[in-house]
Short mmCIF file of C-alpha atoms in Angstrom, two decimals:
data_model
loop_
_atom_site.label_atom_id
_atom_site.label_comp_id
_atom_site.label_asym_id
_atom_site.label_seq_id
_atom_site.Cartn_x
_atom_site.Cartn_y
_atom_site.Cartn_z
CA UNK V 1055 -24.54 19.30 2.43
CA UNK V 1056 -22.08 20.78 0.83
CA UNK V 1057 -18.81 19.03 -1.27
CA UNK V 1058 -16.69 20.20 0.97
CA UNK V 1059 -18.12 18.66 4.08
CA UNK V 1060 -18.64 15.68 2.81
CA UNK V 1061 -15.98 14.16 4.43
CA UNK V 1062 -15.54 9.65 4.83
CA UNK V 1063 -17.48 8.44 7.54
CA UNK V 1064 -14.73 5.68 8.93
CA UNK V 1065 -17.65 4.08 10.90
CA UNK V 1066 -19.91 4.19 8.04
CA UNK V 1067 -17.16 2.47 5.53
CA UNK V 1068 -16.56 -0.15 7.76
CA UNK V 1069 -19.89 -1.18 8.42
CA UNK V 1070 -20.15 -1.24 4.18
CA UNK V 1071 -16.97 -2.95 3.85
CA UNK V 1072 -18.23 -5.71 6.71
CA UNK V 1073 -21.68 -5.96 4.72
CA UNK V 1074 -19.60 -7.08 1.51
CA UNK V 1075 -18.01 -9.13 3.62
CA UNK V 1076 -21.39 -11.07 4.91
CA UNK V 1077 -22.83 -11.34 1.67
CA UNK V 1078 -20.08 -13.82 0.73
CA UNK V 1079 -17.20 -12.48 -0.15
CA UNK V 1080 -13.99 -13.80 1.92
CA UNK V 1081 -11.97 -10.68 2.09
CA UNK V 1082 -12.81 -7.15 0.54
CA UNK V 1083 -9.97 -3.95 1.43
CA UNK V 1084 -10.31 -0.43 0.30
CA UNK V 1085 -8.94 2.96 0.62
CA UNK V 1086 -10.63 6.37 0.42
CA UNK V 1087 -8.64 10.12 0.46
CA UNK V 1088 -10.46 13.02 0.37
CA UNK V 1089 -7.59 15.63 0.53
CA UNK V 1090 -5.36 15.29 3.57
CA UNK V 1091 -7.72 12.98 4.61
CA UNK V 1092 -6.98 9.08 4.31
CA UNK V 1093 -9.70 5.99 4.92
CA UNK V 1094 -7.95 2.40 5.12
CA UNK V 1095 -10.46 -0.47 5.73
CA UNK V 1096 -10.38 -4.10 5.35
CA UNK V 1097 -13.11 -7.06 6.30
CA UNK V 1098 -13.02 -10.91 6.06
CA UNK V 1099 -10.16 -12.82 4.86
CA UNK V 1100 -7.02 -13.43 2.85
CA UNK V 1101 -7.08 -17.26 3.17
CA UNK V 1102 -10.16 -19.27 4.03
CA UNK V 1103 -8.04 -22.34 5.07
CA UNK V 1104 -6.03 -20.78 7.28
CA UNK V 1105 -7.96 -17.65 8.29
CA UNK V 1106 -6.13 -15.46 7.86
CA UNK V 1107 -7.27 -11.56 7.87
CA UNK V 1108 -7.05 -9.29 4.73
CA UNK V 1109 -5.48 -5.92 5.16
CA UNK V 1110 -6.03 -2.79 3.18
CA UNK V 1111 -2.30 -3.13 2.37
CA UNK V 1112 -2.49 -6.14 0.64
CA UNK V 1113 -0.56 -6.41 -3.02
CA UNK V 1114 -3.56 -7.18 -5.53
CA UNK V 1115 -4.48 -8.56 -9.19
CA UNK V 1116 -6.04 -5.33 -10.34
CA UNK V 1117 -7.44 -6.57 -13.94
CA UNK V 1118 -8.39 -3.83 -16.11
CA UNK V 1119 -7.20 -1.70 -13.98
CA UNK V 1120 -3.76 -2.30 -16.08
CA UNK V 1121 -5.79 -0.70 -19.36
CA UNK V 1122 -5.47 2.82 -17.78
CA UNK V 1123 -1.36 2.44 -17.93
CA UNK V 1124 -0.97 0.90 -21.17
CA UNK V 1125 -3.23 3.72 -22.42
CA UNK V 1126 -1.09 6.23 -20.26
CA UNK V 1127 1.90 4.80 -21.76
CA UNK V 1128 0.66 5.32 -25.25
CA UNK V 1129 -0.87 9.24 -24.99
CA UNK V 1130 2.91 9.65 -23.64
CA UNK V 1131 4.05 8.17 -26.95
CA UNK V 1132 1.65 10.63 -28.79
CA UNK V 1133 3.07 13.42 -26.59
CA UNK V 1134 6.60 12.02 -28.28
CA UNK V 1135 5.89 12.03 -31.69
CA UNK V 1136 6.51 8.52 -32.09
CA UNK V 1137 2.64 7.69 -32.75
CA UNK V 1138 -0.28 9.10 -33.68
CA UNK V 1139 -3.62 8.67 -32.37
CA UNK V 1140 -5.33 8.48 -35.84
CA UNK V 1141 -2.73 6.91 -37.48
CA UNK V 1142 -3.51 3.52 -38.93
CA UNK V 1143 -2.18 0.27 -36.76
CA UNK V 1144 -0.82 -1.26 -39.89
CA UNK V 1145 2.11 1.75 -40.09
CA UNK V 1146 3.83 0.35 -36.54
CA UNK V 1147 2.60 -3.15 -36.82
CA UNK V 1148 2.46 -4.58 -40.40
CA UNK V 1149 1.27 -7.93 -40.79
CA UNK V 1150 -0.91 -8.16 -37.29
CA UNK V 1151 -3.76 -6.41 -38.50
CA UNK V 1152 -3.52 -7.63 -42.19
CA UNK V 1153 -4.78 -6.34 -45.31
CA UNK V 1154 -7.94 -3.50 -45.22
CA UNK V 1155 -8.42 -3.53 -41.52
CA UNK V 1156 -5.41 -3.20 -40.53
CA UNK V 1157 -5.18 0.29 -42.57
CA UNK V 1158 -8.81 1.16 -41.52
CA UNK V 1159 -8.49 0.58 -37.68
CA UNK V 1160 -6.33 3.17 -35.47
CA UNK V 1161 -4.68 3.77 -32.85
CA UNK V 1162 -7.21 5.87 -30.89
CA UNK V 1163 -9.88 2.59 -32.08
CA UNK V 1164 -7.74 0.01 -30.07
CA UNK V 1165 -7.74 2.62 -27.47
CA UNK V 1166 -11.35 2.96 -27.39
CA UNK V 1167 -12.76 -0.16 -28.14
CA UNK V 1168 -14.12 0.83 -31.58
CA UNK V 1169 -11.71 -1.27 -33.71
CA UNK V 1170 -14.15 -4.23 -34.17
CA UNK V 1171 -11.80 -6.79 -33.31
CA UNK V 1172 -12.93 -9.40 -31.36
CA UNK V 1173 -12.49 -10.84 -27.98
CA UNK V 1174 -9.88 -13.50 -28.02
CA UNK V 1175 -10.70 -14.91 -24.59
CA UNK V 1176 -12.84 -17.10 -25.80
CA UNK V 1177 -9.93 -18.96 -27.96
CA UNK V 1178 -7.36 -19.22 -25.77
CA UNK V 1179 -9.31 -21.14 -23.27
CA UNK V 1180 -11.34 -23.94 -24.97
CA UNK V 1181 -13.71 -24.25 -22.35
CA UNK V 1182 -14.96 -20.76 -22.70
CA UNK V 1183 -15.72 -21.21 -26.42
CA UNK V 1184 -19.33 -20.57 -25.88
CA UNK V 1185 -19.06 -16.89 -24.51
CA UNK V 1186 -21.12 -14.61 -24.00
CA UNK V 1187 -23.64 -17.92 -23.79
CA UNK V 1188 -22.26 -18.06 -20.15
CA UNK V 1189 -24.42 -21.47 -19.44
CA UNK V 1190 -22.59 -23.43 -21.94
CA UNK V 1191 -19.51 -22.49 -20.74
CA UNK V 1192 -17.55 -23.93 -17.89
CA UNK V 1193 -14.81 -23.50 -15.98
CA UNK V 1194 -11.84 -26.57 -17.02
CA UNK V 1195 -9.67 -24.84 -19.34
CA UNK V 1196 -9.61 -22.15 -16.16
CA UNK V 1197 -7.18 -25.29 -14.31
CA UNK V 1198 -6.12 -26.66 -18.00
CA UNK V 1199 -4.11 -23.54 -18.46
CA UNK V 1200 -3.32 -21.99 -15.48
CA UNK V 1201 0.50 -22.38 -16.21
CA UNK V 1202 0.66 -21.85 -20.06
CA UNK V 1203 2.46 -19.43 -21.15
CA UNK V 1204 1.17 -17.58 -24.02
CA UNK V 1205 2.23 -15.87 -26.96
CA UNK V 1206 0.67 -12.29 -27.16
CA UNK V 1207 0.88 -12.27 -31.49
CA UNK V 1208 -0.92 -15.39 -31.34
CA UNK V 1209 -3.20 -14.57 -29.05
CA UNK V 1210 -4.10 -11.12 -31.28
CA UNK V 1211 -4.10 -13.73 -34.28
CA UNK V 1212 -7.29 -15.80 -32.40
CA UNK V 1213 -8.63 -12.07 -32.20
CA UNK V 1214 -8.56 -11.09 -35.71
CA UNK V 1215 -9.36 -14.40 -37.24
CA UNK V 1216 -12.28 -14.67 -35.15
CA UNK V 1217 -15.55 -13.19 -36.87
CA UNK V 1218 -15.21 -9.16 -36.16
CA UNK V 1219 -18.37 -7.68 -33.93
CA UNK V 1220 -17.91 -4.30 -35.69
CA UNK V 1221 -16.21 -2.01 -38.61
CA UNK V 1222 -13.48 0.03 -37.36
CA UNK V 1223 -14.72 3.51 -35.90
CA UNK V 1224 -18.55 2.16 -35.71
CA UNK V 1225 -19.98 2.56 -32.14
CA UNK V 1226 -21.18 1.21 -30.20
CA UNK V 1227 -17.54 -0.46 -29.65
CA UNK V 1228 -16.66 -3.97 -28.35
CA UNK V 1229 -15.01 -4.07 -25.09
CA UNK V 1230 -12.18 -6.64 -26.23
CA UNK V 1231 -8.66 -7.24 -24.55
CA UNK V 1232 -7.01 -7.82 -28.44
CA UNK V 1233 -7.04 -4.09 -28.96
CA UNK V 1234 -4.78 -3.47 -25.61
CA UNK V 1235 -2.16 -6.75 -26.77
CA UNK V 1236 -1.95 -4.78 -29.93
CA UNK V 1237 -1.23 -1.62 -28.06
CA UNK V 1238 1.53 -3.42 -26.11
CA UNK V 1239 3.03 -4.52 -28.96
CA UNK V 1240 2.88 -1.07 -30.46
CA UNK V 1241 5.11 0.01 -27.37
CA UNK V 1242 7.33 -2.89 -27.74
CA UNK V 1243 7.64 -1.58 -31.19
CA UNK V 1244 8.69 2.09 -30.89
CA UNK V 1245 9.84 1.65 -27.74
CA UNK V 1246 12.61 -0.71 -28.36
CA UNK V 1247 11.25 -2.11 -24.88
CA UNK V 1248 8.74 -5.12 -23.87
CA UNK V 1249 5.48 -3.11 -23.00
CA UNK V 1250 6.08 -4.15 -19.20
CA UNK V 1251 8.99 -2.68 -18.57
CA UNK V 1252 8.10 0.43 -21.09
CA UNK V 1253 5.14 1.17 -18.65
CA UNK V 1254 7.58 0.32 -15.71
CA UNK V 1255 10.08 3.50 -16.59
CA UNK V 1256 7.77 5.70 -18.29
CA UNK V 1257 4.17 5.36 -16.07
CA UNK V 1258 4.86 3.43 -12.85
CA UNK V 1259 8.15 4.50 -11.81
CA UNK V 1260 7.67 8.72 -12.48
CA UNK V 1261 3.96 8.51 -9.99
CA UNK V 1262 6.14 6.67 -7.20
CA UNK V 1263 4.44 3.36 -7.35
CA UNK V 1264 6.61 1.52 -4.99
CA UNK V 1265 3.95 -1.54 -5.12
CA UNK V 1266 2.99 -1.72 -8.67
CA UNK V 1267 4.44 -3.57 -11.22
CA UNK V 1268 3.10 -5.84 -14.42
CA UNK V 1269 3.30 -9.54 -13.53
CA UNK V 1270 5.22 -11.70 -15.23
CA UNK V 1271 4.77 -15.38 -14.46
CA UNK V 1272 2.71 -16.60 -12.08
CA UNK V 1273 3.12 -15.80 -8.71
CA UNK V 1274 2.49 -12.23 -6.64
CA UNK V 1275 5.48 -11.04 -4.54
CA UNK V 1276 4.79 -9.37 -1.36
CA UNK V 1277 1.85 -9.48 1.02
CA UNK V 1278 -1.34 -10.72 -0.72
CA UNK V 1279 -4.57 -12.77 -0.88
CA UNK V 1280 -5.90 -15.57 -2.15
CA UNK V 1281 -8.06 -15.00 -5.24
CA UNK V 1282 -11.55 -17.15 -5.54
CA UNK V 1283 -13.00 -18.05 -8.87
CA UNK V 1284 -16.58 -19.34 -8.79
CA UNK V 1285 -17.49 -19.49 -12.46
CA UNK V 1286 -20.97 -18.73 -11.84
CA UNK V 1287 -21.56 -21.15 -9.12
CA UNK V 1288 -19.66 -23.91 -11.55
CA UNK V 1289 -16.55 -24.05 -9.31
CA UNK V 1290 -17.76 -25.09 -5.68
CA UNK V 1291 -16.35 -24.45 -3.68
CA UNK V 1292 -14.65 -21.45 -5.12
CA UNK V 1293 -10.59 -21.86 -6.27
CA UNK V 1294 -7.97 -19.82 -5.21
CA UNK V 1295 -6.03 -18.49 -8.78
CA UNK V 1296 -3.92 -15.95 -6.98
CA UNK V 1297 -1.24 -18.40 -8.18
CA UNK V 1298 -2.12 -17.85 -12.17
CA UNK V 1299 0.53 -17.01 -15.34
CA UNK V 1300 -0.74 -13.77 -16.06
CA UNK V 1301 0.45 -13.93 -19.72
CA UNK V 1302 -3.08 -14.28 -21.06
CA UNK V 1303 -3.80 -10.39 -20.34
CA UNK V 1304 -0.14 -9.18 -20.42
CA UNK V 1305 -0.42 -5.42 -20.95
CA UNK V 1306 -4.46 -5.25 -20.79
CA UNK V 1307 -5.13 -7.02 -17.25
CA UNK V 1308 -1.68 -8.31 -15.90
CA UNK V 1309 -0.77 -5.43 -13.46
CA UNK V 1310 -0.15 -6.36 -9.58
CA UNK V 1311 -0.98 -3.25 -7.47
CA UNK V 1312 -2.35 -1.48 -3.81
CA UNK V 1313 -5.11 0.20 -3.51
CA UNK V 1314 -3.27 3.13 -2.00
CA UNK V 1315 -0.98 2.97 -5.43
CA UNK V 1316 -4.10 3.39 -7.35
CA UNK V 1317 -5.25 5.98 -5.60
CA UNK V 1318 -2.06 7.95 -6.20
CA UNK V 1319 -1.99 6.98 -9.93
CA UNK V 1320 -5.51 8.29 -10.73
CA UNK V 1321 -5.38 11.27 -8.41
CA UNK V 1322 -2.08 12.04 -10.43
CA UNK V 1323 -3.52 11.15 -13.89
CA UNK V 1324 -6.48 13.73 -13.06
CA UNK V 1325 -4.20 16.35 -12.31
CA UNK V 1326 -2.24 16.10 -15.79
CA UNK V 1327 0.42 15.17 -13.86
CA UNK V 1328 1.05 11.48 -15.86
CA UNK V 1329 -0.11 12.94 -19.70
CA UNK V 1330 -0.05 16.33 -20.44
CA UNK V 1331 -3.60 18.19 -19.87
CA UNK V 1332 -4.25 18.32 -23.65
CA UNK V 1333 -3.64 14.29 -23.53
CA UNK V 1334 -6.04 13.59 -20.43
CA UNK V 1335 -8.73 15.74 -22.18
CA UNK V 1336 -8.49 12.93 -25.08
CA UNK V 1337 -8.76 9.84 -22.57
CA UNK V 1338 -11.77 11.95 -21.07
CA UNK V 1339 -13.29 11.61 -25.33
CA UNK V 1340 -15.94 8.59 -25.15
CA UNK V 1341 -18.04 6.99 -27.22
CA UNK V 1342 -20.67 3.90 -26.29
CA UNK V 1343 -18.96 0.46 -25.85
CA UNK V 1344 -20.81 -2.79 -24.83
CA UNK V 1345 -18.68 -4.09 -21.82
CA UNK V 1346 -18.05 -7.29 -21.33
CA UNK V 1347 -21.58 -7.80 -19.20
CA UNK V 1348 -23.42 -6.78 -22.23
CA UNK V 1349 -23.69 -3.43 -20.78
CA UNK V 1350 -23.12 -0.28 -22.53
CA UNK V 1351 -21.26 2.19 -21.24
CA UNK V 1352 -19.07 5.25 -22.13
CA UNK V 1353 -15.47 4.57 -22.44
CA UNK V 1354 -12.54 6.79 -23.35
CA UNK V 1355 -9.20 6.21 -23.85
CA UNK V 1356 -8.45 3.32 -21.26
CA UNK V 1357 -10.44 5.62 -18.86
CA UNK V 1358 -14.21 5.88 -17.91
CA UNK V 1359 -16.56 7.99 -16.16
CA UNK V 1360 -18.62 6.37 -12.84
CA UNK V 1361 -21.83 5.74 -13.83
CA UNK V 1362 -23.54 8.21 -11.24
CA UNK V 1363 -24.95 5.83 -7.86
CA UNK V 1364 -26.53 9.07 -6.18
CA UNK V 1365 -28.68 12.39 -7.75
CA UNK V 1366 -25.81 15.10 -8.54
CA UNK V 1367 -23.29 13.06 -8.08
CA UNK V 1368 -19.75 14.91 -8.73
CA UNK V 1369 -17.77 13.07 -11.78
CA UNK V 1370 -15.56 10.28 -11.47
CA UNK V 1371 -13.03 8.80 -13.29
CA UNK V 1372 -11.21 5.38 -13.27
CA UNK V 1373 -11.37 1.86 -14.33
CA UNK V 1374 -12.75 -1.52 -12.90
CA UNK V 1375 -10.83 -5.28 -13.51
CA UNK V 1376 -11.81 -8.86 -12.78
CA UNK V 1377 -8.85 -11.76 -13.19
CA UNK V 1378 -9.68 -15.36 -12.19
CA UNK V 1379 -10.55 -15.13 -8.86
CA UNK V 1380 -9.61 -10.75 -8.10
CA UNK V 1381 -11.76 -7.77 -8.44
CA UNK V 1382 -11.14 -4.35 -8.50
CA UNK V 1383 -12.70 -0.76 -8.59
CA UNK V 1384 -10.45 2.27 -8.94
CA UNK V 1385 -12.25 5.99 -9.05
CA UNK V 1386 -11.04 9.97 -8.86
CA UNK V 1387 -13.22 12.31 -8.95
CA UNK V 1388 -12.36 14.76 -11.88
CA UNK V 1389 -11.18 17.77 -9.49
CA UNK V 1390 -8.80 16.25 -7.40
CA UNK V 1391 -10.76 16.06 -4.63
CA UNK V 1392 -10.97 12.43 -3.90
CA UNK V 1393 -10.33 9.07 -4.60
CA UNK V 1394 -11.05 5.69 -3.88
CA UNK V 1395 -10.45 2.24 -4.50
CA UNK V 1396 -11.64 -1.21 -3.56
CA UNK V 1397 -10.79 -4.83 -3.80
CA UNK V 1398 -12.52 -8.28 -3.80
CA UNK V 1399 -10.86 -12.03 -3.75
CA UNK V 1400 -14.12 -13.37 -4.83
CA UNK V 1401 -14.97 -13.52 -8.80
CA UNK V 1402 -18.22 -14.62 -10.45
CA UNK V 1403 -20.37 -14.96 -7.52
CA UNK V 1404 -23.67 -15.03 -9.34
CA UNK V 1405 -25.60 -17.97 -10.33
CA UNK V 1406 -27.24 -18.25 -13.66
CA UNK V 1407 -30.83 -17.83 -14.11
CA UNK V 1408 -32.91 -20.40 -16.54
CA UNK V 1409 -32.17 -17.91 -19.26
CA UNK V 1410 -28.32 -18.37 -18.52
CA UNK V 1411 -28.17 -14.79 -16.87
CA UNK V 1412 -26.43 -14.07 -13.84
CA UNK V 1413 -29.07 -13.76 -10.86
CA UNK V 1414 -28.52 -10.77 -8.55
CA UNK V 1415 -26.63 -11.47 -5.61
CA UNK V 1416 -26.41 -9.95 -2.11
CA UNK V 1417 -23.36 -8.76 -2.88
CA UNK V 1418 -23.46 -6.83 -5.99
CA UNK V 1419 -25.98 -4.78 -3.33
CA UNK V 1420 -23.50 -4.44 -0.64
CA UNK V 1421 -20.69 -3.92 -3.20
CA UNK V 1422 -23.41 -0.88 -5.07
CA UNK V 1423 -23.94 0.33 -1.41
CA UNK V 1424 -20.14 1.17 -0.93
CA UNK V 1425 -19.51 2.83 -3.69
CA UNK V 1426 -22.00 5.03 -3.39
CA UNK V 1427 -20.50 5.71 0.28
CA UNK V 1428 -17.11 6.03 -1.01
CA UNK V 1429 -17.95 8.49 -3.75
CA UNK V 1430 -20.15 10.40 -1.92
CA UNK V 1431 -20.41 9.77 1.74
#
């Protein structure tokens, strides 16, 4: 069959989106547009106390989602003059980054995950000292903290003091959240702005994002779900975190949007549209970064390619983000042609095997099974 008659089959993507649904997770929504044509579907739902149904117009937690932005927000920077993508981090930020690393690691390594800092999750929340060991973690710090307020700089200083898992430029990368706080203070920086309301004029406002905006506090505004955190089967049953101060993330995970906002954003981004062409073609640049699943994948700047689900599978582009409780998928395929994007209010479904690996689950099948449609069906 050819690309151009492969065209969503609304029947078909309902029938995946109810089959996420029944393998667990309380409410999944998506969106799919292939050219004039638009896909909204939603199963399950927002609330499991009240019952109340999820809609595919729901406002959402997106996660990483928020990387893409910042990143956007940066290459525009580039485009300005006012940075440079191989210019060291210690020229805008002195003192962050201190003494040889600071001078050795970039701005295209923060970018890319190839700076060798490290994660500084596992820091902030005491509870999650243990990670990656994900069986000698738990979930308290999770409640402890849910209305702390954090300080990005110190948050980058547990990052840097903590042992680095590379040398600036090696690859594979680390996928860690430091590089994208330093980023946002970068923007802060030459910007004048905080890096919120810097991606607010320069990124969300120009692509006509009427529902998209980087939290700050604790609460979404609008429409939205519940968000479940299970913790690996440690939080039973799972707790709703849509309620959550999002400053532990800020500029790498904090962004509230709608799937059919993402769509727009990514089908814009692809079309040079939000960087210039010769800027896209350098977030399209990867190299191998271990993700935070131990996987290793290629990653560009805040941008990466769809691993392919089905034999000649056209490209896709995008980004994928987890908070406590909210998941996210966000994909364009590289010609314009069409995009999709789906959301979860279920986190960390998976049980942990004997070895302290997360088991399969029914739903990473269902959720595999979906994309696959929505890419290519």
């Amino acid at each position: 069959m050819g690309q151009d008659e492969r065209r969503p089959d609304p029947a078909a993507l309902d029938a995946a989106l109810e089959a996420v649904h029944r393998a667990g997770v309380p409410g999944v929504f998506a969106e799919v547009r292939d050219g004039d044509r638009v896909w909204r579907g939603a199963a399950g739902v927002a609330d499991v106390e009240t019952g109340r149904p999820v809609t595919a117009r729901l406002r959402h937690r997106v996660g990483s989602v928020t990387k893409t932005f910042t990143a956007a927000a940066v290459l525009q920077q580039v485009e300005a003059g006012t940075v440079g993508l191989d210019v060291p981090v210690s020229r805008y930020l002195p003192g962050l980054v201190p003494g040889e690393r600071g001078d050795a690691i970039t701005v295209r390594m923060l970018l890319n995950h190839t700076s060798g800092l490290a994660e500084y999750l596992p820091y902030a929340y005491p509870s999650l000292k243990a990670f990656p060991a994900l069986d000698r973690t738990g979930p308290e710090s999770l409640e402890e903290l849910r209305f702390t307020g954090f300080d990005p700089v110190e948050l980058i200083g547990m990052g840097v003091a903590a042992p680095p898992v590379g040398v600036p430029g090696g690859t594979p990368g680390v996928y860690s959240n430091t590089n994208y706080l330093l980023l946002g203070q970068l923007l802060e920086k030459v910007t004048g702005l905080p890096a919120e309301r810097c991606i607010a004029r320069d990124v969300i406002g120009p692509a006509g994002l009427r529902d998209t905006e980087l939290a700050v506090g604790a609460h979404v505004e609008g429409p939205h779900a519940r968000l479940y955190e299970a913790w690996f089967g440690m939080i039973d049953p799972p707790r709703d975190h849509s309620v959550h101060d999002m400053s532990w993330v800020g500029p790498s995970a904090s962004l509230i949007s709608t799937v059919a906002d993402l769509n727009r954003f990514y089908a814009l981004l692809l079309a040079g549209e939000i960087v210039a062409p010769s800027s896209l073609a350098e977030m399209r640049r990867t190299v191998p970064v271990i993700s935070q699943e131990g996987r290793t994948i290629d990653y560009g700047l805040g941008l990466h390619p769809l691993e392919p689900l089905s034999p000649g599978q056209d490209p896709y582009w995008g980004h994928g983000g987890t908070v406590w409780g909210g998941g996210t998928l966000a994909m364009a395929r590289a010609d314009g042609g069409r995009q999709w994007c789906v959301a979860v209010n279920l986190q960390r479904w998976n049980e942990l095997d004997a070895s302290g690996r997360p088991r399969p689950h029914a739903i990473d099948a269902a959720l595999a099974a979906f994309h696959r449609l929505a890419a290519n069906g």
